[in-house]
Coordinates of C-alpha atoms and ligand atoms in Angstrom, one line a residue:
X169 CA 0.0 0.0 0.0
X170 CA 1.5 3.3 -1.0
X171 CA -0.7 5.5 1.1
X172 CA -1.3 8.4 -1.9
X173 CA -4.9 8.5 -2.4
X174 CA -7.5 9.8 -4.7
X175 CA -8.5 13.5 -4.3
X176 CA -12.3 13.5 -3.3
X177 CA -14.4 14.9 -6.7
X178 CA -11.5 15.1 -8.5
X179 CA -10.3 13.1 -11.2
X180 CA -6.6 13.5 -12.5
X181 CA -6.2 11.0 -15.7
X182 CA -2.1 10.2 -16.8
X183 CA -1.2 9.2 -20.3
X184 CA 1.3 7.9 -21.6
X185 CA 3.1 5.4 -24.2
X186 CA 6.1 3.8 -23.1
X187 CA 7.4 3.2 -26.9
X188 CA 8.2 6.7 -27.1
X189 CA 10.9 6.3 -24.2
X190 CA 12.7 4.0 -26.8
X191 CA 13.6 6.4 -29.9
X192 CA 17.0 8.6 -30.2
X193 CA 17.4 11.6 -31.8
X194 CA 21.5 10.7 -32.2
X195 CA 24.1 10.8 -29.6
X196 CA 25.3 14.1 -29.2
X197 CA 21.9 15.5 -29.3
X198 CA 20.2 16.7 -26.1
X199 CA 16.6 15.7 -26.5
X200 CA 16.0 12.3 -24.4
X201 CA 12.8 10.5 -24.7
X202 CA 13.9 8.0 -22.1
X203 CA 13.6 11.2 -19.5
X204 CA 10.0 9.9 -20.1
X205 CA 11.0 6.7 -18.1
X206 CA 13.0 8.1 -15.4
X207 CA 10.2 10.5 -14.7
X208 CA 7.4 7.8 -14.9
X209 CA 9.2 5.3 -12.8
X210 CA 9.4 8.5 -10.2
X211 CA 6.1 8.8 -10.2
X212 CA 5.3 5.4 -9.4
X213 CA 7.8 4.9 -7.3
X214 CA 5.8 7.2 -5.1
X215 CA 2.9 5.4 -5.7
X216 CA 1.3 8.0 -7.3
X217 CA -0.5 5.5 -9.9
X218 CA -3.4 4.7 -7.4
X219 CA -4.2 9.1 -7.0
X220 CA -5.1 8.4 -11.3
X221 CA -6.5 7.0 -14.0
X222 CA -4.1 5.4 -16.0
X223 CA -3.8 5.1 -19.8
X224 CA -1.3 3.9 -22.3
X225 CA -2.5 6.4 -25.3
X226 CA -3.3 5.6 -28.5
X227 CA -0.6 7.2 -31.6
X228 CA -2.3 9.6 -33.7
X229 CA -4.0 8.7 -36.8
X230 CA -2.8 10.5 -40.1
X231 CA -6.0 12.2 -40.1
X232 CA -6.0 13.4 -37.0
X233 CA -2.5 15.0 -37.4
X234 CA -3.9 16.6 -40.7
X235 CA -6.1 18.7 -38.6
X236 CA -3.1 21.1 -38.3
X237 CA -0.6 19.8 -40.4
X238 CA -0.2 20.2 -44.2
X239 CA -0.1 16.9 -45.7
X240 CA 2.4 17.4 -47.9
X241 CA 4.7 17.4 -44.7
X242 CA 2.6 14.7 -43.1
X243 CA 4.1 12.7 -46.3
X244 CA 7.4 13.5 -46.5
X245 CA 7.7 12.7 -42.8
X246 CA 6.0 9.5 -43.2
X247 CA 8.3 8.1 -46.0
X248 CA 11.5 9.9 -45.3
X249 CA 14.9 7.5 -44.4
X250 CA 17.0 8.4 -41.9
X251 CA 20.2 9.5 -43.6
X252 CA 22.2 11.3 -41.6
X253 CA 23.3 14.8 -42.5
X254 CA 27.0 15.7 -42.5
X255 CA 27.7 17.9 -40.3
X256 CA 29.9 20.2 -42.5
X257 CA 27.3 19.7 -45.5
X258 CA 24.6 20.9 -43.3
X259 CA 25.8 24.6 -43.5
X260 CA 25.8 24.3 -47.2
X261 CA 22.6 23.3 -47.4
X262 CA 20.4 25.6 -45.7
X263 CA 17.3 24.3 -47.7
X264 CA 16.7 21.1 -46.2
X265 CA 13.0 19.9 -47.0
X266 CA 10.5 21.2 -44.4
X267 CA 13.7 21.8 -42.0
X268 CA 13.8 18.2 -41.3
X269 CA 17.2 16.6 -41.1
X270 CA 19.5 18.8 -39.9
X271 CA 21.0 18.6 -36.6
X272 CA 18.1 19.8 -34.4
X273 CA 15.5 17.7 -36.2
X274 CA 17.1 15.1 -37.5
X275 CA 15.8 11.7 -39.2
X276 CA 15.8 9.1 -36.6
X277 CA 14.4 5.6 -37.0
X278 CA 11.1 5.8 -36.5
X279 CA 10.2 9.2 -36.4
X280 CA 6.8 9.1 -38.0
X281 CA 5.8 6.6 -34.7
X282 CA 7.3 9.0 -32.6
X283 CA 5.4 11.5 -33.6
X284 CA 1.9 9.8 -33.7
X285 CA 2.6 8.6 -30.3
X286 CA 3.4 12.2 -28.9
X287 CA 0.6 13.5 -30.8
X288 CA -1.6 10.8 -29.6
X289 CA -0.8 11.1 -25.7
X290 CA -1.8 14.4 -25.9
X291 CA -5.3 14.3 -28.2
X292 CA -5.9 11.3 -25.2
X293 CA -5.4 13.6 -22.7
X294 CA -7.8 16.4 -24.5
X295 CA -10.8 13.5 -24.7
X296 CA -10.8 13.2 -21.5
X297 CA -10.9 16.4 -20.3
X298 CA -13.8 17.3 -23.2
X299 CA -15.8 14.2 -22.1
X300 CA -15.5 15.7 -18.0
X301 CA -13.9 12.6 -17.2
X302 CA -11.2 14.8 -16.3
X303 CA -10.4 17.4 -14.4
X304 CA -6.7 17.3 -14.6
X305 CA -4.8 15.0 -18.0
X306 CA -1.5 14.7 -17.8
X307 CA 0.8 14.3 -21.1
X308 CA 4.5 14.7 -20.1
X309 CA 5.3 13.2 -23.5
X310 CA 3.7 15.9 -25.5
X311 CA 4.6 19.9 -25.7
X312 CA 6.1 19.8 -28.7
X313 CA 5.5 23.7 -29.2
X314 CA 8.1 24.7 -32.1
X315 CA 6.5 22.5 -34.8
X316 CA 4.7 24.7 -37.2
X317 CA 1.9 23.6 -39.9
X318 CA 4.9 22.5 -42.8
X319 CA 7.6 22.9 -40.9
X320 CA 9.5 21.0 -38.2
X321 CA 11.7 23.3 -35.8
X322 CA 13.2 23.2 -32.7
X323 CA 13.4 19.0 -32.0
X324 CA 9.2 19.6 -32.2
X325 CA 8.0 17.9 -35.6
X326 CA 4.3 17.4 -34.7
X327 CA 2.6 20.3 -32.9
X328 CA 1.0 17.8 -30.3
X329 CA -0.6 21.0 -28.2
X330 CA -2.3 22.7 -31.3
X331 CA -3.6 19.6 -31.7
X332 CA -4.8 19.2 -28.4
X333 CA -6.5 22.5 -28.4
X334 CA -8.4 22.1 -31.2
X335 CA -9.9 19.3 -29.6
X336 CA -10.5 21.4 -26.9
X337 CA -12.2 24.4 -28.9
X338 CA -14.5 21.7 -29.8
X339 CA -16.4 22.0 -26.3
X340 CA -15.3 25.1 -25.1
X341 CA -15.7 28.4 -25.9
X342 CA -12.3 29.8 -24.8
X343 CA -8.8 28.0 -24.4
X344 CA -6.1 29.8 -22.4
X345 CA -2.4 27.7 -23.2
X346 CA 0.6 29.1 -20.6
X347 CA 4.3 28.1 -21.4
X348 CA 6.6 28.0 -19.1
X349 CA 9.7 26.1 -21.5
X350 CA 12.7 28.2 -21.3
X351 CA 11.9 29.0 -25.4
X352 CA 9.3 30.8 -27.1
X353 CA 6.6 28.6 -27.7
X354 CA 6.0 30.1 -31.3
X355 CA 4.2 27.2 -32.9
X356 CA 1.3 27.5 -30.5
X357 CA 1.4 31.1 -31.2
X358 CA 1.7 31.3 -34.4
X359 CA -1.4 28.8 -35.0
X360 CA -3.9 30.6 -33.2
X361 CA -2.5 34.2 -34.2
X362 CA -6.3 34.9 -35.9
X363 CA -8.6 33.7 -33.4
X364 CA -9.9 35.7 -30.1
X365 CA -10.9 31.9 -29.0
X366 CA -7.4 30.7 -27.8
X367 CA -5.0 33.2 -25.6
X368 CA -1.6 32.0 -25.5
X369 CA 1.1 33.1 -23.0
X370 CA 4.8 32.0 -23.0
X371 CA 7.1 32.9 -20.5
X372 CA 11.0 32.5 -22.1
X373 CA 14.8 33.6 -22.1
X374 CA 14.5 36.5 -24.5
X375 CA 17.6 37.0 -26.5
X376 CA 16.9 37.7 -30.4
X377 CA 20.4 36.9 -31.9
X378 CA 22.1 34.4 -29.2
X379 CA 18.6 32.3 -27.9
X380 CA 16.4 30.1 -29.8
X381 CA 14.4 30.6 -31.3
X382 CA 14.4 34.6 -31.3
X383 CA 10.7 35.6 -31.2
X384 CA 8.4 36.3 -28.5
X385 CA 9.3 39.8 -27.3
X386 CA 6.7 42.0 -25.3
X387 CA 5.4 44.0 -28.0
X388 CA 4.6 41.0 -30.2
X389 CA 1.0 40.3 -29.4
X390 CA -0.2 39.3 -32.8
X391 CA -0.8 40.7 -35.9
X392 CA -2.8 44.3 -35.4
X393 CA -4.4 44.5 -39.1
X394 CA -7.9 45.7 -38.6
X395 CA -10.0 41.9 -39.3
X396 CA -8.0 40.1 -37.1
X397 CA -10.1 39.0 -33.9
X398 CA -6.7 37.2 -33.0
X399 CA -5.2 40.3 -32.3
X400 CA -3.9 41.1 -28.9
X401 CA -4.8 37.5 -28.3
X402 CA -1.0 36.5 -27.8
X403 CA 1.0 37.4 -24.9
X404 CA 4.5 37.7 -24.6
X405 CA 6.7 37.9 -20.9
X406 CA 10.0 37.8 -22.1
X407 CA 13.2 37.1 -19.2
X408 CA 16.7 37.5 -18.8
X409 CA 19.4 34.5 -17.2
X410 CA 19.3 34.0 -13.9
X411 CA 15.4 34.2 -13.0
X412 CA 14.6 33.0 -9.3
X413 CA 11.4 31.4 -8.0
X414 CA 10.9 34.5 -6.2
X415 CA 10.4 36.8 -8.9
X416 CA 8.8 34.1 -11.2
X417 CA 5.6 33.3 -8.8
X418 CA 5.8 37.1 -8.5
X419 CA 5.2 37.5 -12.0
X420 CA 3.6 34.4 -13.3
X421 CA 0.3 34.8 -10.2
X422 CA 0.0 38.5 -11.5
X423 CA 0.4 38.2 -15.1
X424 CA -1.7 34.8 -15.3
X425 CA -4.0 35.8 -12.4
X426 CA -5.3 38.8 -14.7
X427 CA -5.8 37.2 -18.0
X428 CA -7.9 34.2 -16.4
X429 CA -9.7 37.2 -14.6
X430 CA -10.7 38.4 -17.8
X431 CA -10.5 36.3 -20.9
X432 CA -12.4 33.6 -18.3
X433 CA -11.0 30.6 -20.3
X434 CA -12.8 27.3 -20.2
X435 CA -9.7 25.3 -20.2
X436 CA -5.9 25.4 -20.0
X437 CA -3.5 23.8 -21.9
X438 CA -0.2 24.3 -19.3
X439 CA 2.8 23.6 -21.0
X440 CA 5.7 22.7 -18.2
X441 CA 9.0 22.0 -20.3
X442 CA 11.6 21.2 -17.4
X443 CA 14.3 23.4 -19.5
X444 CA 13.3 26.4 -17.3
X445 CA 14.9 24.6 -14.4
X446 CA 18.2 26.0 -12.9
X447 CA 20.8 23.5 -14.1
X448 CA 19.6 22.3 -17.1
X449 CA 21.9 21.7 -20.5
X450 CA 19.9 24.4 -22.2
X451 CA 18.2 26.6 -20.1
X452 CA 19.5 29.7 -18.1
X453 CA 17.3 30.3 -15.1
X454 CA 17.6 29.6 -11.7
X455 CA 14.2 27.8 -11.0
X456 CA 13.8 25.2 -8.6
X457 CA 11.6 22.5 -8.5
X458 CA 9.4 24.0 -6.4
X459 CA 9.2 27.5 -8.2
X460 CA 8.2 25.6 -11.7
X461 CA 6.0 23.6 -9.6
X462 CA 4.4 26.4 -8.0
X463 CA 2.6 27.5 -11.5
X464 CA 1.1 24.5 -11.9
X465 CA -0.4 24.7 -7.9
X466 CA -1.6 28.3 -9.4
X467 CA -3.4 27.0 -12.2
X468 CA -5.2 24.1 -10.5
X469 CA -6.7 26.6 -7.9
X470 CA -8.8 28.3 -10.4
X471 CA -10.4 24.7 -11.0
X472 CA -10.5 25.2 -14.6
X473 CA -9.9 21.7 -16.4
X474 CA -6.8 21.7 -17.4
X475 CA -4.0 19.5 -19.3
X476 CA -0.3 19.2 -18.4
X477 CA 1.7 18.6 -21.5
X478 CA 5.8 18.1 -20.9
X479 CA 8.1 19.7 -23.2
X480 CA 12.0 21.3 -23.0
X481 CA 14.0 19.5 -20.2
X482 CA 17.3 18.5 -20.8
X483 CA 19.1 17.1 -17.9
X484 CA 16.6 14.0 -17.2
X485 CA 16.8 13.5 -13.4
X486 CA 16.0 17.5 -12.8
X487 CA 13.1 16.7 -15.2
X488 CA 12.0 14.0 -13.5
X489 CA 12.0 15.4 -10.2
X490 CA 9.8 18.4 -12.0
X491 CA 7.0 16.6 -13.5
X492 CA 7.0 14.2 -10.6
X493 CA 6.5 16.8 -7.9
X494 CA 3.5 18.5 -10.7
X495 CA 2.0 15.0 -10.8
X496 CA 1.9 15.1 -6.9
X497 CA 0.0 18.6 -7.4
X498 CA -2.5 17.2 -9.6
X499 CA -3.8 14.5 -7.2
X500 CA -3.1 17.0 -4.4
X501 CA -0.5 15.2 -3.0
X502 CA 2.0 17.7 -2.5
X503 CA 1.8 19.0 0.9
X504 CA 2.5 15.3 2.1
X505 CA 5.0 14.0 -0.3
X506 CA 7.9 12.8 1.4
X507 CA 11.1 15.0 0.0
X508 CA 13.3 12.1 0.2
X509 CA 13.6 10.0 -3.0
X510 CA 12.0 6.6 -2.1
X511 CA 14.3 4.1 -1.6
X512 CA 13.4 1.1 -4.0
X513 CA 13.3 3.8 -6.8
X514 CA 15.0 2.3 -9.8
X515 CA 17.3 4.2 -11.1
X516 CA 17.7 6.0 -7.8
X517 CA 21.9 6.7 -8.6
X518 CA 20.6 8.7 -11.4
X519 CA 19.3 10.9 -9.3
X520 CA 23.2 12.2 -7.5
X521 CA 21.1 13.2 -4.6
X522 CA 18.6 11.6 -2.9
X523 CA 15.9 14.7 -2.6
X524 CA 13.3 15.4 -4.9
X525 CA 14.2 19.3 -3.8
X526 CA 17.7 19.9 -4.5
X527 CA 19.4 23.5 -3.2
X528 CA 20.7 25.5 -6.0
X529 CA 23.9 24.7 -4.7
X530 CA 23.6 20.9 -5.4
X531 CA 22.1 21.7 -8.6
X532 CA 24.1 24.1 -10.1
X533 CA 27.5 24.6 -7.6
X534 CA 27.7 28.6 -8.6
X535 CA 23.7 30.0 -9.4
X536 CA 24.1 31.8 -12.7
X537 CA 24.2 35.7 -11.9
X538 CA 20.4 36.7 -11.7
X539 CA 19.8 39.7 -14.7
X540 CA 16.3 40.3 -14.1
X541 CA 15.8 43.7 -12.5
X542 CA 12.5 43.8 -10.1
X543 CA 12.0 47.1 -12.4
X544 CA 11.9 45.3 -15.7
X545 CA 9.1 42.8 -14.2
X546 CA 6.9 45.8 -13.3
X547 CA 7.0 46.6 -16.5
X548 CA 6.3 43.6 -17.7
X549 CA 3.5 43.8 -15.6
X550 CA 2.1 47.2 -16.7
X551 CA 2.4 45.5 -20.2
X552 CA 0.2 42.7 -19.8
X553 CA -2.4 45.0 -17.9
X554 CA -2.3 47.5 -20.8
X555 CA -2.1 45.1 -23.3
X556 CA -5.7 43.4 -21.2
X557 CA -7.2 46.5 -22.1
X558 CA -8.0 45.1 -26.0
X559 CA -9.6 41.7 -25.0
X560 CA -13.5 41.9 -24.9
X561 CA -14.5 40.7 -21.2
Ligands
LIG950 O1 12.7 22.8 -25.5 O2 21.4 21.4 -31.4 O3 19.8 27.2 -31.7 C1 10.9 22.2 -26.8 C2 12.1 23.1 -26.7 O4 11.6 24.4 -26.6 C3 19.3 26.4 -32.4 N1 18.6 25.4 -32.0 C4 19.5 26.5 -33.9 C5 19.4 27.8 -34.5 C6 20.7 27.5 -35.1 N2 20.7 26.2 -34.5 C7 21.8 25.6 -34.1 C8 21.8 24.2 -34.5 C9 22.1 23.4 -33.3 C10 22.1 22.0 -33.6 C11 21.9 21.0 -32.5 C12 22.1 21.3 -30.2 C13 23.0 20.2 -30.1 C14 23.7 20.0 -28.9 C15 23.5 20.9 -27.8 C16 22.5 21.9 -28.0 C17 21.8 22.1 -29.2 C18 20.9 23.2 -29.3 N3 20.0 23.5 -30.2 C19 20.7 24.1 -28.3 N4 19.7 25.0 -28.7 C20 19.3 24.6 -29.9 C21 18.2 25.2 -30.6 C22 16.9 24.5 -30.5 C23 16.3 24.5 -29.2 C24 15.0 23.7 -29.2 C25 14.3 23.7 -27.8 C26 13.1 22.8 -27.8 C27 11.1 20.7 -26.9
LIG951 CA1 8.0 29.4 -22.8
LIG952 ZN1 12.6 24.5 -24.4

């Protein structure tokens, strides 16, 4: 007996497929789906299972991916080989065909499956929170938020979240999606950039010229021509290095607190990539487990149904540690989760210390110098409130 039990009148539902852990991008690169495993085995190790519903998702049909993506793209990335792409040949051919194959998307075996499979776990996790038979769907192998409609970017090839949300817009009215990946999530952007249906807000490491991938700056809150509902619709909360849990619950409860307040969304599709965390491979913040996990709590308390999609997150056991400690705030476990790693864990070495909060110091050594001045955030702030003004109540 694990002791974790179900939340009363809640229902959290966690989906999965445990294929996905399986493919490889290539060695050097830093996207690992088997952080997938490390952070379901977390979870269970816990016991977390009996708090949810558990499913092992369906993958995607070709249809159902066509309901955003071109299929002229949907074909080449069914029927492509992986050849692998010299490195020094990449720079000479900037063309590649729908940006797939050079080094941050590259061919893998099996990429197609891949895909369907992310894709899938999320449009799972969307079903069940249209039918009400959720209140809380968790994905952590979807948040794939770079992939655009013809276009694969950023290690995202299938845009698993646009996906998801037009599933969504299906039953509700109004769909608020929050990112809180280190990047710009520009694909979920970027696809609902005409529509005053779906608000999206992304919270990144702005940086134009030295920080993937370049947009998402404060002004940029969709295209203003006259006929677009969709404009204003797309909010922007740009950082510097260094960002504490401090100053991001300062922000994040403000800036998120006033656009539920008045766009009044139905549902929210949160996306938590783990490359926000201090101490990751890509990321430059100095979050800790228990700031990143402290937007989820946020969220939940305005008992809107909700999914958690994974993402960014790119060194694993910090990522499992993440999405473990959101899971336990889904099934409102958190306030009694025992902060010591449990001891049959497998993979427990992986972890190089046995806490699922680590300080700063064991995460990082040195924190990275903090360049986020509390001025900069008020105006941040004042943005977002400004920018409110445009969006009907
Ligand atoms: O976390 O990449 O900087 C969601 C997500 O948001 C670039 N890509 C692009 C622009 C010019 N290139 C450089 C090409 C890099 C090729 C391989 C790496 C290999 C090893 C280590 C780091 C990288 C890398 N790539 C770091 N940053 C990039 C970005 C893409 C970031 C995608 C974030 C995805 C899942
Ligand atoms: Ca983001
Ligand atoms: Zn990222």
């Amino acid at each position: 007996e694990s002791g974790v039990t179900r939340p009363k009148g809640y229902n959290v539902s966690f989906h999965c497929n445990p294929e996905m852990e399986k493919y490889h991008f290539g060695q050097n690169h830093p996207m690992k789906p088997w952080r997938l495993a490390l952070s379901k085995s977390l979870i269970y190790s816990y016991g977390m299972s009996f708090a949810m519903d558990n499913y092992i998702s369906r993958t995607a049909t070709y249809e159902e991916l066509a309901g955003f993506h071109s299929t002229d793209y949907l074909d080449f990335l069914g029927t492509v080989l992986p050849e692998p792409v010299p490195r020094d040949l990449e720079s000479q051919n900037p063309d590649l065909k729908f940006n797939l194959g050079g080094s941050d998307c590259p061919l893998f075996e099996g990429l197609y499956d891949y895909c369907s499979m992310s894709a899938g776990t999320a449009m799972d996790a969307a079903r069940k929170i249209c039918s009400n038979q959720s209140d809380i769907a968790i994905a952590w192998g979807g948040g794939l938020h770079h992939a655009k409609k013809a276009e694969a970017s950023g290690f995202c090839y299938i845009n698993d979240i646009v996906l998801a949300i037009l599933q969504l817009l299906r039953f509700y009215p109004r769909v608020l999606y929050i990112d809180i990946d280190v990047h710009h999530g520009d694909g979920v952007e970027e696809a609902f950039f005409s529509t005053d249906r779906v608000m999206t807000v992304s919270f990144h490491k702005y940086d134009p010229h030295n920080f993937f991938p370049g947009t998402g700056a404060l002004e940029d809150n969709g295209p203003k021509n006259e006929h677009n509902p969709g404009a204003h619709h797309a909010f922007n909360v740009p950082l510097n290095d260094g960002i504490t849990d401090e100053q991001y619950k300062w922000l994040f409860d403000r800036v998120i607190g006033d656009i539920v307040a008045k766009f009044r969304p139905g549902a929210i599709a949160l996306q938590c990539g783990a490359d926000s965390l201090a101490g990751d491979r890509l990321g430059r913040f100095n979050l800790q487990v228990q700031g990143h996990g402290a937007c989820v709590e946020f969220c939940k308390e305005k008992n809107i149904p909700m999914i958690l999609f994974g993402g960014g997150g790119y060194t694993p056991r910090n990522v499992a540690r993440a999405w473990t400690y959101e899971t336990s705030i889904a099934i409102e476990y958190n306030k009694k989760i025992d902060p010591t790693l449990p001891q049959h864990a497998p993979w427990r070495d992986h972890f190089r210390h046995d806490t699922l909060f680590p300080t700063l110091e064991q995460t990082l050594g040195e924190p990275r110098q903090n360049r986020n001045p509390q001025k900069r955030l008020q105006e941040i702030v004042q943005h977002v409130t400004e920018q409110l003004r445009f969006v009907q109540a």
